[in-house]
Coordinates of C-alpha atoms and ligand atoms in Angstrom, one line a residue:
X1 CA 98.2 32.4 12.9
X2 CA 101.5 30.9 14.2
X3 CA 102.9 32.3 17.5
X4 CA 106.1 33.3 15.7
X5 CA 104.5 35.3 13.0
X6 CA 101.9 37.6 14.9
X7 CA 105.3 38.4 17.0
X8 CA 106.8 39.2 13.4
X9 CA 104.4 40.5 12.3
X10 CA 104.3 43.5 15.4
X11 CA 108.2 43.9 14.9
X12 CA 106.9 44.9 11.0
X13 CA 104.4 47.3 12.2
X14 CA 106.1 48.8 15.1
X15 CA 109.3 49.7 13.5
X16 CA 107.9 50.2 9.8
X17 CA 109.9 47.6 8.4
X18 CA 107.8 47.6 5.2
X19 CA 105.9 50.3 3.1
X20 CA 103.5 50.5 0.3
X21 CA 106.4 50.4 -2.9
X22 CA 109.4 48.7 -1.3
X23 CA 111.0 46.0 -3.6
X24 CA 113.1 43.6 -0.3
X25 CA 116.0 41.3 -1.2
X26 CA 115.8 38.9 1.9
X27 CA 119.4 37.8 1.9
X28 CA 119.3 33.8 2.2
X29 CA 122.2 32.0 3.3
X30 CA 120.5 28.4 3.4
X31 CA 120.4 28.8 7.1
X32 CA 116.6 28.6 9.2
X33 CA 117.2 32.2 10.4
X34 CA 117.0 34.1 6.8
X35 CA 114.0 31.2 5.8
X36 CA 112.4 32.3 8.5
X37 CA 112.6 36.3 8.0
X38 CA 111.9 35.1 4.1
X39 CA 109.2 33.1 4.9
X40 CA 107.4 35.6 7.7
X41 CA 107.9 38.6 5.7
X42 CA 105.9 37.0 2.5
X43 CA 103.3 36.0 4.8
X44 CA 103.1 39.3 5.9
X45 CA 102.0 40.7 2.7
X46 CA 99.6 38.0 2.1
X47 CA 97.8 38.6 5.6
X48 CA 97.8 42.2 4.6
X49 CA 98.0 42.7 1.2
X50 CA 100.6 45.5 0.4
X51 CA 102.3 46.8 -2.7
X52 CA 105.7 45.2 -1.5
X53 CA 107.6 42.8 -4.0
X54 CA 109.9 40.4 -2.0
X55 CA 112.6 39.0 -3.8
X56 CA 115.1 36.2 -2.3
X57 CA 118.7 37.0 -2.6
X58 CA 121.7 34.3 -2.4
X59 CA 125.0 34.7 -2.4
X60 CA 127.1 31.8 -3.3
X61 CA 130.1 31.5 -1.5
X62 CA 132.3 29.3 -3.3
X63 CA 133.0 26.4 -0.8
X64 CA 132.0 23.2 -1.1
X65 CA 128.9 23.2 0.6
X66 CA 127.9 25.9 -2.0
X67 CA 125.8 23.3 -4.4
X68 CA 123.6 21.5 -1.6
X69 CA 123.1 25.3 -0.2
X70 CA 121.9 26.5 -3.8
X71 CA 120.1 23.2 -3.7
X72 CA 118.1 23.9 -0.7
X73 CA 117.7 28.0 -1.4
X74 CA 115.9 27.4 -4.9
X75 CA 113.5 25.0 -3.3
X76 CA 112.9 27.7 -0.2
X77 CA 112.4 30.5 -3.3
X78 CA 109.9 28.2 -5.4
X79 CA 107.9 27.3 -1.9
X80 CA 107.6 30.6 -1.0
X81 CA 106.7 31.5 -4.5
X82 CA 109.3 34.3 -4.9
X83 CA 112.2 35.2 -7.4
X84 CA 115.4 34.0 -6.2
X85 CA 118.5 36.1 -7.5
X86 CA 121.8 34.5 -7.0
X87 CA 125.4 36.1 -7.1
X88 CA 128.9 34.0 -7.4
X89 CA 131.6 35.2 -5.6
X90 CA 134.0 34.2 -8.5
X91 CA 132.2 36.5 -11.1
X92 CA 133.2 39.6 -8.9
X93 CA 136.8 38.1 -9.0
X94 CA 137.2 37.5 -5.5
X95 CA 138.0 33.4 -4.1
X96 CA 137.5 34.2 -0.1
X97 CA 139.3 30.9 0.8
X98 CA 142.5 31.6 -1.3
X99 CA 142.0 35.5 0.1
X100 CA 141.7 34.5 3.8
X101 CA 144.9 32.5 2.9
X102 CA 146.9 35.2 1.5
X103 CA 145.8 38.2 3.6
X104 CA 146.2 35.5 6.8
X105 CA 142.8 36.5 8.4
X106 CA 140.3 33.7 9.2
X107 CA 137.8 32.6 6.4
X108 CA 134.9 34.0 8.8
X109 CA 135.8 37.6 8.8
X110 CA 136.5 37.3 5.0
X111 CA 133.5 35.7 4.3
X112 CA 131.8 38.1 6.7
X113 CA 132.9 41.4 4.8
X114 CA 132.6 39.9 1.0
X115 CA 128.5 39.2 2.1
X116 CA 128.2 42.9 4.1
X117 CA 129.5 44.3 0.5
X118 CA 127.6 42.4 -1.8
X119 CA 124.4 41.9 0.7
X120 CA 124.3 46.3 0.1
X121 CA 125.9 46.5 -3.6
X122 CA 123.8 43.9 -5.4
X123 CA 120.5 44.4 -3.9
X124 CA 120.6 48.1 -4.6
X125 CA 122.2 48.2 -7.9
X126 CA 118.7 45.9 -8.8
X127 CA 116.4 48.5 -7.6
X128 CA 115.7 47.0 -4.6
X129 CA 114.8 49.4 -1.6
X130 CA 115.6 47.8 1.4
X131 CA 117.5 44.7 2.4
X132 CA 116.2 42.3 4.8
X133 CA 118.6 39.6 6.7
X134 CA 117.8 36.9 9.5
X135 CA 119.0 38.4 12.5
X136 CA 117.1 37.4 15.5
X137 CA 117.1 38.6 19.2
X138 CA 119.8 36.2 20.6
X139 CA 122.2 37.3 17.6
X140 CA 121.4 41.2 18.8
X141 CA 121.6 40.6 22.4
X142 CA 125.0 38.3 21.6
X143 CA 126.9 41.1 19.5
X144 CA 125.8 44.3 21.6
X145 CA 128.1 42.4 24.8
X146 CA 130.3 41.7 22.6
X147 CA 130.1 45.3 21.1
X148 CA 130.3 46.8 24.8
X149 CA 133.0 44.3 26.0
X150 CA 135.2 45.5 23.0
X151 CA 135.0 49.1 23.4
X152 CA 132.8 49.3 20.2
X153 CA 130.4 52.0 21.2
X154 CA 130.3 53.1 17.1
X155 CA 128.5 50.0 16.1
X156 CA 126.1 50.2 18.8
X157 CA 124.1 53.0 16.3
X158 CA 123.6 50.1 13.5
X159 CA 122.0 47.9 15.9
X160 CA 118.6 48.5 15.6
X161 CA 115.7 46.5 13.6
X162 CA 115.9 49.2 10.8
X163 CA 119.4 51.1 9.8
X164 CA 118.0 53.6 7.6
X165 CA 120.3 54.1 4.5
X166 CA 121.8 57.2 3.2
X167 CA 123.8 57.5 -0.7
X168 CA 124.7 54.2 -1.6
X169 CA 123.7 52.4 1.7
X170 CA 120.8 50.3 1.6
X171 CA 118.5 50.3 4.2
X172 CA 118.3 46.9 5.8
X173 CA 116.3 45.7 8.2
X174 CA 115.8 42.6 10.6
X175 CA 112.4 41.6 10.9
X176 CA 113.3 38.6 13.5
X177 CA 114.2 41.6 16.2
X178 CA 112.2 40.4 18.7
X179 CA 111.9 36.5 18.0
X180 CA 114.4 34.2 19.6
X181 CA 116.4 31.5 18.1
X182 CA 115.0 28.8 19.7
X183 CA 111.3 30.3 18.1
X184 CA 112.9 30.9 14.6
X185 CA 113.9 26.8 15.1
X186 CA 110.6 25.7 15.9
X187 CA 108.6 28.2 13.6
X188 CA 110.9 26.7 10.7
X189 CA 110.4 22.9 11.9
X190 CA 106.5 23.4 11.8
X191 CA 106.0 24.9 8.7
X192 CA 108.4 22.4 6.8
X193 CA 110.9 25.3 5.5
X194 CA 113.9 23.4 3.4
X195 CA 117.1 24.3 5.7
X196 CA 120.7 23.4 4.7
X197 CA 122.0 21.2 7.4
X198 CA 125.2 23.1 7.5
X199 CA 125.4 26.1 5.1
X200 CA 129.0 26.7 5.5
X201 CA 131.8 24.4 6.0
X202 CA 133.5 26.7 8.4
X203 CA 130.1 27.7 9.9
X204 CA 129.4 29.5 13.5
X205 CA 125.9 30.7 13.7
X206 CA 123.7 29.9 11.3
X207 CA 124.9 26.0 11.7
X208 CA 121.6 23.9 12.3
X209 CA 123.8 22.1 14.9
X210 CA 125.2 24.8 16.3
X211 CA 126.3 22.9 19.7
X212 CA 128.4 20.3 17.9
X213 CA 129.8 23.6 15.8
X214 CA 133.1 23.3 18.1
X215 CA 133.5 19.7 17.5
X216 CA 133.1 20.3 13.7
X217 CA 135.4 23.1 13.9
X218 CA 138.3 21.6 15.7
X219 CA 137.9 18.1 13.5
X220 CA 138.3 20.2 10.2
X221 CA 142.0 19.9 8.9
X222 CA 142.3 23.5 7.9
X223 CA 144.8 26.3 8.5
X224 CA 145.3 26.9 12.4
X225 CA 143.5 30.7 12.4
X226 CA 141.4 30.2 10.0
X227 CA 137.9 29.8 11.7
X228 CA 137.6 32.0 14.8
X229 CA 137.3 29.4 17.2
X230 CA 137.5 31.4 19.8
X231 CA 134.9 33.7 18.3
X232 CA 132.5 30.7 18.3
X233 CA 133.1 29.7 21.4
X234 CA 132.1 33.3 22.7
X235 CA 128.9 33.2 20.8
X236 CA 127.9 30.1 22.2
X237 CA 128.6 30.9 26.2
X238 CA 127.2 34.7 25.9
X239 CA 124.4 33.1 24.3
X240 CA 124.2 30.2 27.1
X241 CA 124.4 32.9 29.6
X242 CA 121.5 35.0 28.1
X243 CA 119.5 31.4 28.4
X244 CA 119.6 30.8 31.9
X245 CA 118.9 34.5 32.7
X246 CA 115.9 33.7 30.5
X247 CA 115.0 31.2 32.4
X248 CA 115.0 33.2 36.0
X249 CA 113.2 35.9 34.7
X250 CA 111.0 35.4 31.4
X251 CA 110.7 37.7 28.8
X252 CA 114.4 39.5 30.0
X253 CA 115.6 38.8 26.7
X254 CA 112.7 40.5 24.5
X255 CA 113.0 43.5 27.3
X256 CA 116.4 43.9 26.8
X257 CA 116.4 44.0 22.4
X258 CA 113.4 46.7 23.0
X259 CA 116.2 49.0 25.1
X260 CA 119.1 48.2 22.6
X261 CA 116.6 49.7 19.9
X262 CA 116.1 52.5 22.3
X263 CA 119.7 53.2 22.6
X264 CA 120.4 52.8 19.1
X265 CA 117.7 55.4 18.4
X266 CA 119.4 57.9 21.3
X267 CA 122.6 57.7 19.7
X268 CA 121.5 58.7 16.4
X269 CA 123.0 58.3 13.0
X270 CA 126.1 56.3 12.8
X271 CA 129.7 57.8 12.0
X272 CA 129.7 59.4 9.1
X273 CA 133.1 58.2 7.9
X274 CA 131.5 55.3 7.2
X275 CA 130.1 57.8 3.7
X276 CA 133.7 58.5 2.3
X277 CA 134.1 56.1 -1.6
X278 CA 136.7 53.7 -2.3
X279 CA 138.5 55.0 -4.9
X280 CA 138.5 52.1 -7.0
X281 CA 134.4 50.4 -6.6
X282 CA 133.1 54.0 -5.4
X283 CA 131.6 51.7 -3.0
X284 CA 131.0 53.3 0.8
X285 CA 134.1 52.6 2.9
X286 CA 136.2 53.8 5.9
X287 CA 139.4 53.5 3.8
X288 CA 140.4 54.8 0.4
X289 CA 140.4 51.3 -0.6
X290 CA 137.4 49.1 0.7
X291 CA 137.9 45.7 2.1
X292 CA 136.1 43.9 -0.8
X293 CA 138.7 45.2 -3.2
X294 CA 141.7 44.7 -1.0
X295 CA 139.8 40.9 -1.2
X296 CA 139.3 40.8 -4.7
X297 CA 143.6 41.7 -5.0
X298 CA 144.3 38.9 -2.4
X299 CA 141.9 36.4 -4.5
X300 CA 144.2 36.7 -7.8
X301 CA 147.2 34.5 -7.9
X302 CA 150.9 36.2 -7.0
X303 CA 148.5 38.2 -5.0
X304 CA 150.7 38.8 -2.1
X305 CA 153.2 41.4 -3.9
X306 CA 150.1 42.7 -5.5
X307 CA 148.3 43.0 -1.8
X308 CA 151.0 44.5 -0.7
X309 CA 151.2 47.3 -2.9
X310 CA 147.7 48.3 -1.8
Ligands
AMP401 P1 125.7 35.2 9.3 O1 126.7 36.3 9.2 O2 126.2 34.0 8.6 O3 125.3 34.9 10.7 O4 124.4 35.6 8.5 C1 123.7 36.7 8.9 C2 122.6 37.0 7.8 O5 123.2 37.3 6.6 C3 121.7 35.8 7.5 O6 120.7 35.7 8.4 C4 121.3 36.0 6.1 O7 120.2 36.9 6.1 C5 122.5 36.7 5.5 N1 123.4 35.7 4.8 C6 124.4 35.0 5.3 N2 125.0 34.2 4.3 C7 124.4 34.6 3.2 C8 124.6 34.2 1.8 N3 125.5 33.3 1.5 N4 123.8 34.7 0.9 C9 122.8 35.6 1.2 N5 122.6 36.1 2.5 C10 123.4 35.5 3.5
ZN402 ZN1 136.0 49.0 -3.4

């Protein structure tokens, strides 16, 4: 068994990240971090056989990159012998480029909020129970600074490897917890999983080539704001920072996830504002209007007086 996946497979059994009758979407982006969790997870059940039914779960996005993503997610669906269900942005009425252009926020945190809405609506609507995405250690370690750093103390709650959910919240978990990028990259390199060379054409994260990510950002002729530059540029030295201290002292990084879970857990269950409806999906949201609908205004054309009546 491959290093990556008995280290999987004890982030499954430690936190109960799957039980006997749980259907899991494993949200796919086309990126090596949600083929790994897709690819770990079904091995999982096949190592210890399980009543679990894992289903893959794309959404498409709507930029140009979107066909070679589909492209590469069916073939990751039909190797791992799983369903794939995929979702188009433009059949829920939203167009997150034109939106991002009209509501003047960068494509990123757009993007960002269409796939946290649909990644809990979708999933859960098709009977699944739980959600699964590809967050690894070095993404947890890289948001809970930034989290600290901006005061964000209410987040820190969701940051676990399991957010149990309650109503319409899906519980979603991250089986790659405890499994570092640089693992996820060679686990996914060994085993031959089909990876999208660059999922998104504004991408940050789950870019294959993350390090030239700047580069590619900065040569793309697009709207001055509308990638978060700066928000790359943060990932990548917090997450060069958490290298070399890596480096100095081995295992500090795997030590360090295992107390973020711990203070998660202490906190207890996140703010329950987070429960109140949007009055027009019935969706959870913190406003009366959720952000996915405010989006879906924005994506129509004449949006702006229309947004603006919101
Ligand atoms: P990101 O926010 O792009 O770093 O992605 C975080 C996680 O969200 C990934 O590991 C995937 O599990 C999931 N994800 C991102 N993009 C998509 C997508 N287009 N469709 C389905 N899941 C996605
Ligand atoms: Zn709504």
């Amino acid at each position: 068994m491959a290093r990556l996946e008995r280290l999987v497979f004890g982030t499954i059994r430690r936190y109960r990240l799957l039980e006997g009758g749980d259907t899991v979407y494993v949200a796919v982006s086309g990126g090596k971090d949600s083929a790994a969790a897709l690819w770990t997870l079904r091995r999982y059940i096949e190592v210890y056989p399980m009543d679990v039914r894992i289903v893959a779960f794309h959404i498409d996005l709507g930029f140009s990159t979107s066909g070679e993503v589909l492209r590469t997610v069916e073939a990751l669906a039909s190797k791992a012998d799983v369903d794939l269900e995929v979702v188009h942005v433009g059949d829920f009425g939203v167009d997150v480029e034109r939106a991002a252009s009209t509501l003047r926020r960068p494509v990123c945190s757009v993007c960002g909020a269409v796939k946290r809405y649909l990644m809990n609506r979708v999933p859960r609507e098709r009977g699944a129970t739980k959600v699964a995405t590809g967050h690894h250690m070095d993404d947890i370690l890289v948001n809970f600074i930034k989290n600290l750093a901006g005061k964000h103390l209410d987040w820190i709650p969701k940051m676990g490897p399991k957010l149990v959910g309650t109503g319409r919240l899906l519980t979603k978990i991250r089986p790659l917890y405890e499994a570092s990028g640089e693992e996820v990259a060679k686990y996914v390199r060994a085993v031959g999983l089909p990876v999208a060379k660059c999922p998104c054409p504004y991408t940050m994260g789950s870019c294959s080539y993350a390090k030239d990510t700047l580069e590619m950002v900065r040569s793309l002729s697009v709207r001055p704001g509308a990638v978060r530059t700066r928000h790359i540029s943060t990932y990548l030295a917090i997450r060069g920072g958490l290298d070399k201290m890596e480096e100095g002292a081995p295992g500090i990084k795997r030590r360090t996830v295992r107390g973020i879970h711990e203070l998660a857990r202490r906190m207890g269950v996140p703010n329950p504002r987070y429960l109140a409806q949007c009055s027009t999906c019935g969706e959870p949201s913190s406003s009366p209007i959720c952000t996915f609908c405010r989006i879906r205004v924005a994506s129509q054309s004449g949006v702006g007086k229309t947004a603006e009546k919101i």
